[in-house]
Amino acid sequence: MTVKEELARRAALVEEFLVTCLKDRGIPDRLLASMEYSLLAGGKRLRPVLVLSWCGMLGGEPDKAMPFAASMECIHTYSLIHDDLPAMDDDDLRRGKPSNHKQFDEATAILAGDGLLTEAFGLMSAASIVRGLPADRVLKAIFVLAQAAGAGGMVGGQAVDMEFTGRTGVPLPELQRMHAMKTGALITAACECGAILAGAPEADVANAREFGRNIGVAFQIVDDVLDVVSDTETLGKPAGSDEAMGKTTYPALMGLDKSKQLAVEYVETALTHLSGYYGGEQEFLWQLARYIVDRVY
């Protein structure tokens, strides 16, 4: 089985749980339809898979961590719904389908994002209350994820991205800082939270954090490259939108070849943080890191 097939298999397990997590919550029908429209629209489910993989590799119980893993997808999905809004990136397509605000309306899309973000914290808590993970582990992981998703992380990164849109001369360190917040923070938190939920010692948590930080940068560089070299059908969203909107990207600053090489270097650094582990989960994470950059070759 290829790493792409294995990622799809693991994503399907996450999908099975996501189908159930908004049921019987008393959510109004139209709002529920909007939330599920985006949450169940497919995707790689990279963030929840990273939670479960790091948890399993470090001796934890991935089944008990599933609600927490699902919360990562709720947060990620809410961010995509809001990013697509006319006041933000103004995208009409997401994962090959009309964006949430196009399928429903802007007000419903905003509320769907708000709902998914709030439901995520209930899911995090359920890892302890329903699944029985030690409360101290879950509390620590909630703290890490809240920091990553908040104004000093993902939300702040989106704010900086809006400031940079249409601006020329953004220096590379500022671009790196912005993407570390907007994209990297949630990917880093996924790995770190998986280690925390496993009850791993701090040295292992640090390895998870650094692995996530480096693949998060690589993921964003590859995303920037694909926006240039791929097409709308393959991406599931408008190709070339970064340039059209005047976004500052790695290819715009460094060119395609140097961007690809930089992504490889970040992946190589990430792999050093897996060198002390063994088994099927370590092999999967190793191959997954490689797959991130293989997409542009």
PDB file of C-alpha atoms in Angstrom, residues 159-265:
ATOM      1  CA  ALA A 159      -4.703  38.671   9.725  1.00  0.00           C
ATOM      2  CA  VAL A 160      -1.080  39.145   8.653  1.00  0.00           C
ATOM      3  CA  ASP A 161      -1.842  37.462   5.321  1.00  0.00           C
ATOM      4  CA  MET A 162      -4.560  40.039   4.706  1.00  0.00           C
ATOM      5  CA  GLU A 163      -2.111  42.833   5.537  1.00  0.00           C
ATOM      6  CA  PHE A 164       0.418  41.419   3.072  1.00  0.00           C
ATOM      7  CA  THR A 165      -2.078  40.919   0.214  1.00  0.00           C
ATOM      8  CA  GLY A 166      -1.280  43.303  -2.619  1.00  0.00           C
ATOM      9  CA  ARG A 167       1.886  44.494  -0.925  1.00  0.00           C
ATOM     10  CA  THR A 168       5.269  44.200  -2.622  1.00  0.00           C
ATOM     11  CA  GLY A 169       8.639  43.748  -0.997  1.00  0.00           C
ATOM     12  CA  VAL A 170       7.579  41.493   1.871  1.00  0.00           C
ATOM     13  CA  PRO A 171      10.863  40.012   3.190  1.00  0.00           C
ATOM     14  CA  LEU A 172      11.262  36.240   3.428  1.00  0.00           C
ATOM     15  CA  PRO A 173      11.478  36.172   7.272  1.00  0.00           C
ATOM     16  CA  GLU A 174       8.108  37.952   7.474  1.00  0.00           C
ATOM     17  CA  LEU A 175       6.574  35.484   5.008  1.00  0.00           C
ATOM     18  CA  GLN A 176       7.938  32.591   7.061  1.00  0.00           C
ATOM     19  CA  ARG A 177       6.550  34.074  10.280  1.00  0.00           C
ATOM     20  CA  MET A 178       3.128  34.554   8.708  1.00  0.00           C
ATOM     21  CA  HIS A 179       2.919  30.985   7.404  1.00  0.00           C
ATOM     22  CA  ALA A 180       4.245  29.548  10.673  1.00  0.00           C
ATOM     23  CA  MET A 181       1.153  31.093  12.251  1.00  0.00           C
ATOM     24  CA  LYS A 182      -1.463  30.605   9.530  1.00  0.00           C
ATOM     25  CA  THR A 183      -0.632  27.058   8.375  1.00  0.00           C
ATOM     26  CA  GLY A 184       2.168  25.709  10.531  1.00  0.00           C
ATOM     27  CA  ALA A 185       0.680  26.323  13.969  1.00  0.00           C
ATOM     28  CA  LEU A 186      -2.212  23.888  13.566  1.00  0.00           C
ATOM     29  CA  ILE A 187      -0.052  21.179  11.965  1.00  0.00           C
ATOM     30  CA  THR A 188       2.518  21.589  14.741  1.00  0.00           C
ATOM     31  CA  ALA A 189      -0.213  21.383  17.375  1.00  0.00           C
ATOM     32  CA  ALA A 190      -1.616  18.210  15.818  1.00  0.00           C
ATOM     33  CA  CYS A 191       1.682  16.395  16.317  1.00  0.00           C
ATOM     34  CA  GLU A 192       2.315  17.902  19.738  1.00  0.00           C
ATOM     35  CA  CYS A 193      -1.187  17.119  21.003  1.00  0.00           C
ATOM     36  CA  GLY A 194      -0.889  13.523  19.825  1.00  0.00           C
ATOM     37  CA  ALA A 195       2.243  13.136  21.934  1.00  0.00           C
ATOM     38  CA  ILE A 196       0.634  14.833  24.928  1.00  0.00           C
ATOM     39  CA  LEU A 197      -2.466  12.637  24.721  1.00  0.00           C
ATOM     40  CA  ALA A 198      -0.185   9.583  24.721  1.00  0.00           C
ATOM     41  CA  GLY A 199       1.306  10.731  28.026  1.00  0.00           C
ATOM     42  CA  ALA A 200       4.744  10.955  26.438  1.00  0.00           C
ATOM     43  CA  PRO A 201       7.708  12.581  28.225  1.00  0.00           C
ATOM     44  CA  GLU A 202       8.749  16.094  27.266  1.00  0.00           C
ATOM     45  CA  ALA A 203      11.588  14.919  24.997  1.00  0.00           C
ATOM     46  CA  ASP A 204       9.071  13.067  22.824  1.00  0.00           C
ATOM     47  CA  VAL A 205       6.641  15.989  22.894  1.00  0.00           C
ATOM     48  CA  ALA A 206       9.478  18.232  21.694  1.00  0.00           C
ATOM     49  CA  ASN A 207      10.259  15.840  18.841  1.00  0.00           C
ATOM     50  CA  ALA A 208       6.602  15.840  17.831  1.00  0.00           C
ATOM     51  CA  ARG A 209       6.517  19.628  17.968  1.00  0.00           C
ATOM     52  CA  GLU A 210       9.612  20.051  15.804  1.00  0.00           C
ATOM     53  CA  PHE A 211       8.481  17.412  13.319  1.00  0.00           C
ATOM     54  CA  GLY A 212       5.172  19.259  12.969  1.00  0.00           C
ATOM     55  CA  ARG A 213       6.804  22.655  12.693  1.00  0.00           C
ATOM     56  CA  ASN A 214       9.042  21.563   9.846  1.00  0.00           C
ATOM     57  CA  ILE A 215       6.451  19.658   7.834  1.00  0.00           C
ATOM     58  CA  GLY A 216       4.091  22.595   8.350  1.00  0.00           C
ATOM     59  CA  VAL A 217       6.533  24.895   6.559  1.00  0.00           C
ATOM     60  CA  ALA A 218       7.111  22.313   3.824  1.00  0.00           C
ATOM     61  CA  PHE A 219       3.360  21.869   3.378  1.00  0.00           C
ATOM     62  CA  GLN A 220       2.849  25.611   2.868  1.00  0.00           C
ATOM     63  CA  ILE A 221       5.728  25.921   0.406  1.00  0.00           C
ATOM     64  CA  VAL A 222       4.333  23.019  -1.623  1.00  0.00           C
ATOM     65  CA  ASP A 223       0.857  24.584  -1.485  1.00  0.00           C
ATOM     66  CA  ASP A 224       2.307  27.802  -2.920  1.00  0.00           C
ATOM     67  CA  VAL A 225       4.108  25.875  -5.665  1.00  0.00           C
ATOM     68  CA  LEU A 226       1.017  23.880  -6.593  1.00  0.00           C
ATOM     69  CA  ASP A 227      -0.990  27.080  -6.933  1.00  0.00           C
ATOM     70  CA  VAL A 228       1.425  28.000  -9.741  1.00  0.00           C
ATOM     71  CA  VAL A 229       2.008  24.668 -11.493  1.00  0.00           C
ATOM     72  CA  SER A 230      -1.267  22.773 -10.995  1.00  0.00           C
ATOM     73  CA  ASP A 231      -4.797  23.322 -12.303  1.00  0.00           C
ATOM     74  CA  THR A 232      -8.159  24.076 -10.753  1.00  0.00           C
ATOM     75  CA  GLU A 233      -9.538  20.571 -11.281  1.00  0.00           C
ATOM     76  CA  THR A 234      -6.581  18.959  -9.504  1.00  0.00           C
ATOM     77  CA  LEU A 235      -6.470  21.484  -6.664  1.00  0.00           C
ATOM     78  CA  GLY A 236     -10.214  21.612  -6.084  1.00  0.00           C
ATOM     79  CA  LYS A 237      -9.904  25.403  -5.772  1.00  0.00           C
ATOM     80  CA  PRO A 238      -8.976  28.137  -8.255  1.00  0.00           C
ATOM     81  CA  ALA A 239      -5.405  27.702  -9.500  1.00  0.00           C
ATOM     82  CA  GLY A 240      -3.340  30.874  -9.784  1.00  0.00           C
ATOM     83  CA  SER A 241      -5.450  32.662  -7.185  1.00  0.00           C
ATOM     84  CA  ASP A 242      -2.398  33.662  -5.119  1.00  0.00           C
ATOM     85  CA  GLU A 243      -0.906  35.672  -7.978  1.00  0.00           C
ATOM     86  CA  ALA A 244      -4.278  37.073  -9.009  1.00  0.00           C
ATOM     87  CA  MET A 245      -4.859  38.421  -5.508  1.00  0.00           C
ATOM     88  CA  GLY A 246      -1.339  39.740  -5.093  1.00  0.00           C
ATOM     89  CA  LYS A 247      -0.402  37.242  -2.382  1.00  0.00           C
ATOM     90  CA  THR A 248       3.193  37.045  -1.213  1.00  0.00           C
ATOM     91  CA  THR A 249       4.333  33.440  -1.758  1.00  0.00           C
ATOM     92  CA  TYR A 250       7.528  31.423  -1.746  1.00  0.00           C
ATOM     93  CA  PRO A 251       7.631  31.088  -5.568  1.00  0.00           C
ATOM     94  CA  ALA A 252       7.083  34.840  -5.920  1.00  0.00           C
ATOM     95  CA  LEU A 253      10.071  35.555  -3.664  1.00  0.00           C
ATOM     96  CA  MET A 254      12.382  32.642  -4.510  1.00  0.00           C
ATOM     97  CA  GLY A 255      11.236  31.081  -7.772  1.00  0.00           C
ATOM     98  CA  LEU A 256       9.875  27.576  -8.220  1.00  0.00           C
ATOM     99  CA  ASP A 257      13.130  25.597  -8.097  1.00  0.00           C
ATOM    100  CA  LYS A 258      14.458  27.219  -4.928  1.00  0.00           C
ATOM    101  CA  SER A 259      11.035  26.866  -3.307  1.00  0.00           C
ATOM    102  CA  LYS A 260      10.953  23.140  -4.037  1.00  0.00           C
ATOM    103  CA  GLN A 261      14.473  22.717  -2.661  1.00  0.00           C
ATOM    104  CA  LEU A 262      13.584  24.616   0.500  1.00  0.00           C
ATOM    105  CA  ALA A 263      10.579  22.333   1.037  1.00  0.00           C
ATOM    106  CA  VAL A 264      12.850  19.298   0.734  1.00  0.00           C
ATOM    107  CA  GLU A 265      15.234  20.765   3.301  1.00  0.00           C
TER     108      GLU A 265
END
